[in-house]
PDB file of C-alpha atoms in Angstrom:
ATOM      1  CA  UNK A   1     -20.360   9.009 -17.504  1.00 86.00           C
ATOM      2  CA  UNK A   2     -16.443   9.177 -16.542  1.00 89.00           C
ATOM      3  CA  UNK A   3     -17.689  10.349 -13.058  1.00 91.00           C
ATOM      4  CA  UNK A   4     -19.979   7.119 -12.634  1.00 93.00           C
ATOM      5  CA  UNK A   5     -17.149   4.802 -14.111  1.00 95.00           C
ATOM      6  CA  UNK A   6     -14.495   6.133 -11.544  1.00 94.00           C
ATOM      7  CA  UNK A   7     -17.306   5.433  -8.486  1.00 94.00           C
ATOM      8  CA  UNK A   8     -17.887   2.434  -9.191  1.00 95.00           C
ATOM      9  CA  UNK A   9     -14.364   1.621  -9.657  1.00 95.00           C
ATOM     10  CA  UNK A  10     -13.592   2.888  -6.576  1.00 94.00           C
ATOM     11  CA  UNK A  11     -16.308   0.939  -4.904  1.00 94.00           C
ATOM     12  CA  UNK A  12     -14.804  -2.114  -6.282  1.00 96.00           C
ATOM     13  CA  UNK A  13     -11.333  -0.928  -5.463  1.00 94.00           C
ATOM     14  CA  UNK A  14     -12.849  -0.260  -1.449  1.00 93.00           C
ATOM     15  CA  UNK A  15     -14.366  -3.283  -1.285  1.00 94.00           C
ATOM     16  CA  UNK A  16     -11.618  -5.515  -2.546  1.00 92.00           C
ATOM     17  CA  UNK A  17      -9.156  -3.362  -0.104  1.00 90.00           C
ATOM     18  CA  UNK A  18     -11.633  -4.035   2.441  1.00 91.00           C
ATOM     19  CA  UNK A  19     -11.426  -7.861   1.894  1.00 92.00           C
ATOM     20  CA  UNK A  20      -7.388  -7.706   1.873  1.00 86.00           C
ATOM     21  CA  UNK A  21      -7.842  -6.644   5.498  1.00 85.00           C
ATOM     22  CA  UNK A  22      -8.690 -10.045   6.061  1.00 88.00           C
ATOM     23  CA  UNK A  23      -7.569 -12.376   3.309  1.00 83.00           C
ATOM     24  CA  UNK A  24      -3.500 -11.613   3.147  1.00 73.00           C
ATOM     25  CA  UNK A  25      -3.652 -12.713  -1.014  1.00 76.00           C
ATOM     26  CA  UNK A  26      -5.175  -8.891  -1.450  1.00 79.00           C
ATOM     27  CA  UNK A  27      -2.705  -6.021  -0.678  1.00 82.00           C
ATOM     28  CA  UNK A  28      -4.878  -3.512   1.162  1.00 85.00           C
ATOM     29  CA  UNK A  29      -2.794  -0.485   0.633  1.00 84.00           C
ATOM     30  CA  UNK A  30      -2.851  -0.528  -3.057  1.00 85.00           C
ATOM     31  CA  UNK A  31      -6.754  -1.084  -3.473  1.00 90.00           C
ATOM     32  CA  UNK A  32      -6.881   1.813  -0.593  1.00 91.00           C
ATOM     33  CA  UNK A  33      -4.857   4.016  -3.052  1.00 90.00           C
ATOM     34  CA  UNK A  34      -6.969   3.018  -5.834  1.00 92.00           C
ATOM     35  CA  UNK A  35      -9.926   4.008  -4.208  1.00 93.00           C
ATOM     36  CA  UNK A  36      -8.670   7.496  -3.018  1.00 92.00           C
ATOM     37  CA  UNK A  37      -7.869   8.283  -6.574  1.00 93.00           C
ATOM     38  CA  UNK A  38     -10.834   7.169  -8.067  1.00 94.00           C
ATOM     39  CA  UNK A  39     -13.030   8.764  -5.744  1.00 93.00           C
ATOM     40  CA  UNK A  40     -11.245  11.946  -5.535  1.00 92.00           C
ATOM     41  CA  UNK A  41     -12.289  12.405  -9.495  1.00 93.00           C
ATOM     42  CA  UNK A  42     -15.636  11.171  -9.332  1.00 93.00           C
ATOM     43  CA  UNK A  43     -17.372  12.307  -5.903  1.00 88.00           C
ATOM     44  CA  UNK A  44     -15.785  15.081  -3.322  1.00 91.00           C
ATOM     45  CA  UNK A  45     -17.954  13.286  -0.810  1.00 92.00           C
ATOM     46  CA  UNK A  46     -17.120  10.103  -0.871  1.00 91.00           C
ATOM     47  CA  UNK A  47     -13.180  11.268  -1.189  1.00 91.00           C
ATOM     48  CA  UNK A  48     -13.476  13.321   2.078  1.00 91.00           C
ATOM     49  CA  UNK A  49     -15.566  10.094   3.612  1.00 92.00           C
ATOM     50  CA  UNK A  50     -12.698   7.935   3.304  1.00 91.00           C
ATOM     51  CA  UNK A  51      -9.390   9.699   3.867  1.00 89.00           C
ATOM     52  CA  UNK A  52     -11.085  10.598   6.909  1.00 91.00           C
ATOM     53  CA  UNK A  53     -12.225   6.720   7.601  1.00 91.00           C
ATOM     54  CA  UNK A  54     -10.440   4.639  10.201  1.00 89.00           C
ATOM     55  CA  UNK A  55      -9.688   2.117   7.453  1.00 83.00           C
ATOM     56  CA  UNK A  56      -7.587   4.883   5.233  1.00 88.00           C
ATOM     57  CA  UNK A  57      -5.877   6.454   8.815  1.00 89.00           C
ATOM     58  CA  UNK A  58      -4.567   2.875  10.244  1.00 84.00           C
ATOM     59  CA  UNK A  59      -3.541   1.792   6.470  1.00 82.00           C
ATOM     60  CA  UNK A  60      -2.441   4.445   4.644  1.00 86.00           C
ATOM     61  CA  UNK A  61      -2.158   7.157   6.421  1.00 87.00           C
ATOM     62  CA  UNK A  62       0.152   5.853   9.449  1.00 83.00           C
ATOM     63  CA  UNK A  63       1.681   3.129   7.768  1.00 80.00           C
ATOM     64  CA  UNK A  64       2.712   4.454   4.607  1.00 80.00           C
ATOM     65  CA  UNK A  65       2.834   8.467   4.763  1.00 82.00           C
ATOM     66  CA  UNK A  66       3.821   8.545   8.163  1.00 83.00           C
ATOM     67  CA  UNK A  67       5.524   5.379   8.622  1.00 83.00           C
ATOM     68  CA  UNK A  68       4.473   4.493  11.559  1.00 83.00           C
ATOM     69  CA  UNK A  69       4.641   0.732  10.876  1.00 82.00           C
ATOM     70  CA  UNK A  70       5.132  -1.776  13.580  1.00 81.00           C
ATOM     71  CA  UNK A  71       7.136  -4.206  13.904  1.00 83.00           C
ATOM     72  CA  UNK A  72       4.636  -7.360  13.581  1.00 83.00           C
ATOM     73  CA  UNK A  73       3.139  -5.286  10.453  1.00 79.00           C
ATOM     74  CA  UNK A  74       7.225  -5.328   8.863  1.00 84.00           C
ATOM     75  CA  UNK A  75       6.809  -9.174   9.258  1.00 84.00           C
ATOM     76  CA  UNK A  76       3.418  -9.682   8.525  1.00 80.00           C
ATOM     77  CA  UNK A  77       4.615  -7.552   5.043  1.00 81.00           C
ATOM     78  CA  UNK A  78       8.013  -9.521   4.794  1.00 87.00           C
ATOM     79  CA  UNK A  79       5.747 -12.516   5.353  1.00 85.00           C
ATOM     80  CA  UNK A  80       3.369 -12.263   2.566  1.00 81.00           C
ATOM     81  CA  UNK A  81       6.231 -10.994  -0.158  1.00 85.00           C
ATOM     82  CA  UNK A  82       7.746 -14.073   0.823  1.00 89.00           C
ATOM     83  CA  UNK A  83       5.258 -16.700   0.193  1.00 86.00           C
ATOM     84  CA  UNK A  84       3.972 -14.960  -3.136  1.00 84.00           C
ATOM     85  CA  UNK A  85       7.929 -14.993  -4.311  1.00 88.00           C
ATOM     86  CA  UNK A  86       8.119 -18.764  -3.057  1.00 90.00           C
ATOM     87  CA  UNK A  87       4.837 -20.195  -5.105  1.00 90.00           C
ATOM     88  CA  UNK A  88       6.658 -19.850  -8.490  1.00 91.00           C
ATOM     89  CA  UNK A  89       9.688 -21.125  -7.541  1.00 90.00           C
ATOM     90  CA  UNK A  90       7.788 -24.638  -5.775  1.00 91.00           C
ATOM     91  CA  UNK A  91       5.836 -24.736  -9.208  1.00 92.00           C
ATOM     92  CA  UNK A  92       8.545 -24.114 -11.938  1.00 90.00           C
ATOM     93  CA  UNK A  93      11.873 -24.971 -10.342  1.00 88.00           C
ATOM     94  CA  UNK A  94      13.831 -22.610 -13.008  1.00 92.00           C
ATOM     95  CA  UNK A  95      16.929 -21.822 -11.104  1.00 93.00           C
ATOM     96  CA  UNK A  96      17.126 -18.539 -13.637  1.00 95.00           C
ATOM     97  CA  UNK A  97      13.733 -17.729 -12.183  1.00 93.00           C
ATOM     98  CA  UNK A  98      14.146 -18.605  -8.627  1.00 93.00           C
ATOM     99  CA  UNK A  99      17.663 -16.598  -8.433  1.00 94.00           C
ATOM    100  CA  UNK A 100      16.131 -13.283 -10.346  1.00 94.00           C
ATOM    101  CA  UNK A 101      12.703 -14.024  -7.592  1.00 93.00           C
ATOM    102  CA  UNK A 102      15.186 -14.129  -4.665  1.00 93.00           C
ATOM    103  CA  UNK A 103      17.077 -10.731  -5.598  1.00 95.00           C
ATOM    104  CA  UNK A 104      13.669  -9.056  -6.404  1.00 93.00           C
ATOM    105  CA  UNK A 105      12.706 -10.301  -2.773  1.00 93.00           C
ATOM    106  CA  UNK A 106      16.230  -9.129  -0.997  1.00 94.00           C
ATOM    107  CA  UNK A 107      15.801  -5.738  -2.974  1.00 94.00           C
ATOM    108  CA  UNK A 108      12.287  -5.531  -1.541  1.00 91.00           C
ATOM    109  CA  UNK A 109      13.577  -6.413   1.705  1.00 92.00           C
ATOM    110  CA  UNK A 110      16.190  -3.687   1.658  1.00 92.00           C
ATOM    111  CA  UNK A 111      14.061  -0.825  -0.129  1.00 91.00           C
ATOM    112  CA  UNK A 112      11.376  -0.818   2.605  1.00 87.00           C
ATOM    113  CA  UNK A 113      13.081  -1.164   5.353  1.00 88.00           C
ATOM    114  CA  UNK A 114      14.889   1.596   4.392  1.00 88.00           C
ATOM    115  CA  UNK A 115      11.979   3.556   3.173  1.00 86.00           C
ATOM    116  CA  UNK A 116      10.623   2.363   6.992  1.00 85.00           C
ATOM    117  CA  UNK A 117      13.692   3.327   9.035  1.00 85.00           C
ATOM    118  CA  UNK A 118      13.849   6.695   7.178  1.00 79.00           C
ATOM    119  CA  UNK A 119      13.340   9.909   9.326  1.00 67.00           C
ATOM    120  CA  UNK A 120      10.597  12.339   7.846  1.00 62.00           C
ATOM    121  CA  UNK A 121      11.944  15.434   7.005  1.00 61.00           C
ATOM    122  CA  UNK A 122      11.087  18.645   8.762  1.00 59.00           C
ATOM    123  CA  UNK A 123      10.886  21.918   6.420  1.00 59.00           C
ATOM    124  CA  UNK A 124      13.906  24.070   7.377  1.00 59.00           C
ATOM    125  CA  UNK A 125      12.642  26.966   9.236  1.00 60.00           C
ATOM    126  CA  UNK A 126      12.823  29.871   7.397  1.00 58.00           C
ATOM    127  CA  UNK A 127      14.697  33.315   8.230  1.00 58.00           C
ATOM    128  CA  UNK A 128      12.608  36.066   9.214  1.00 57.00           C
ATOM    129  CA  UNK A 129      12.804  38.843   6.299  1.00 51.00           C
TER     130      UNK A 129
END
């Protein structure tokens, strides 16, 4: 029964990732996560089908664990965190809420791109015993 409920959640996860491909509201990588981890409890299959899929290389794998993001995705990113952060701020017009939104966006801003701009690592090599 658990196995069934994660599939299907990961189905739904998939197909809503899926959609975010084309409809910037949905974040892609997050539903992509989602979907790994539900699949990789409920079905070995369908876990090895996907991290080996074209959709989980190009958005997970290379733009998140590799960082190997480019420079249109940065401001396609920037871009959407922007308007989602703007759309209370039209509605409400708090200036409380629109000064905490604006340092949540400039500490978004900063976090990635340094997450982005970081080197990966390289395991130290090891002295021969």
């Amino acid at each position: 029964m658990k196995k069934m409920l994660y599939m299907l959640l990961g189905c739904l996860t998939f197909g809503l990732g899926t959609l975010g491909i084309f409809l910037p509201i949905l974040p892609t990588a997050i539903f992509y996560i989602l979907t790994a981890f539900f699949w990789m409890r409920s079905s070995d299959y369908l876990y090895t089908k996907f991290i080996e899929s074209s959709y989980y290389q190009k958005y997970i794998q290379e733009s998140i664990v590799e960082k190997k993001i480019t420079l249109l995705g940065r401001v396609k990113l920037f871009s959407t965190l922007f308007v989602f952060f703007a759309i209370p701020c039209v509605i409400v017009r708090n200036p409380f809420m629109t000064t905490t939104l604006v340092i949540v966006y400039l500490m978004h801003l900063i976090g990635l791109n340094l997450y982005f701009n970081k080197k990966k690592r390289t395991p130290l090599n090891q002295p021969n015993e």
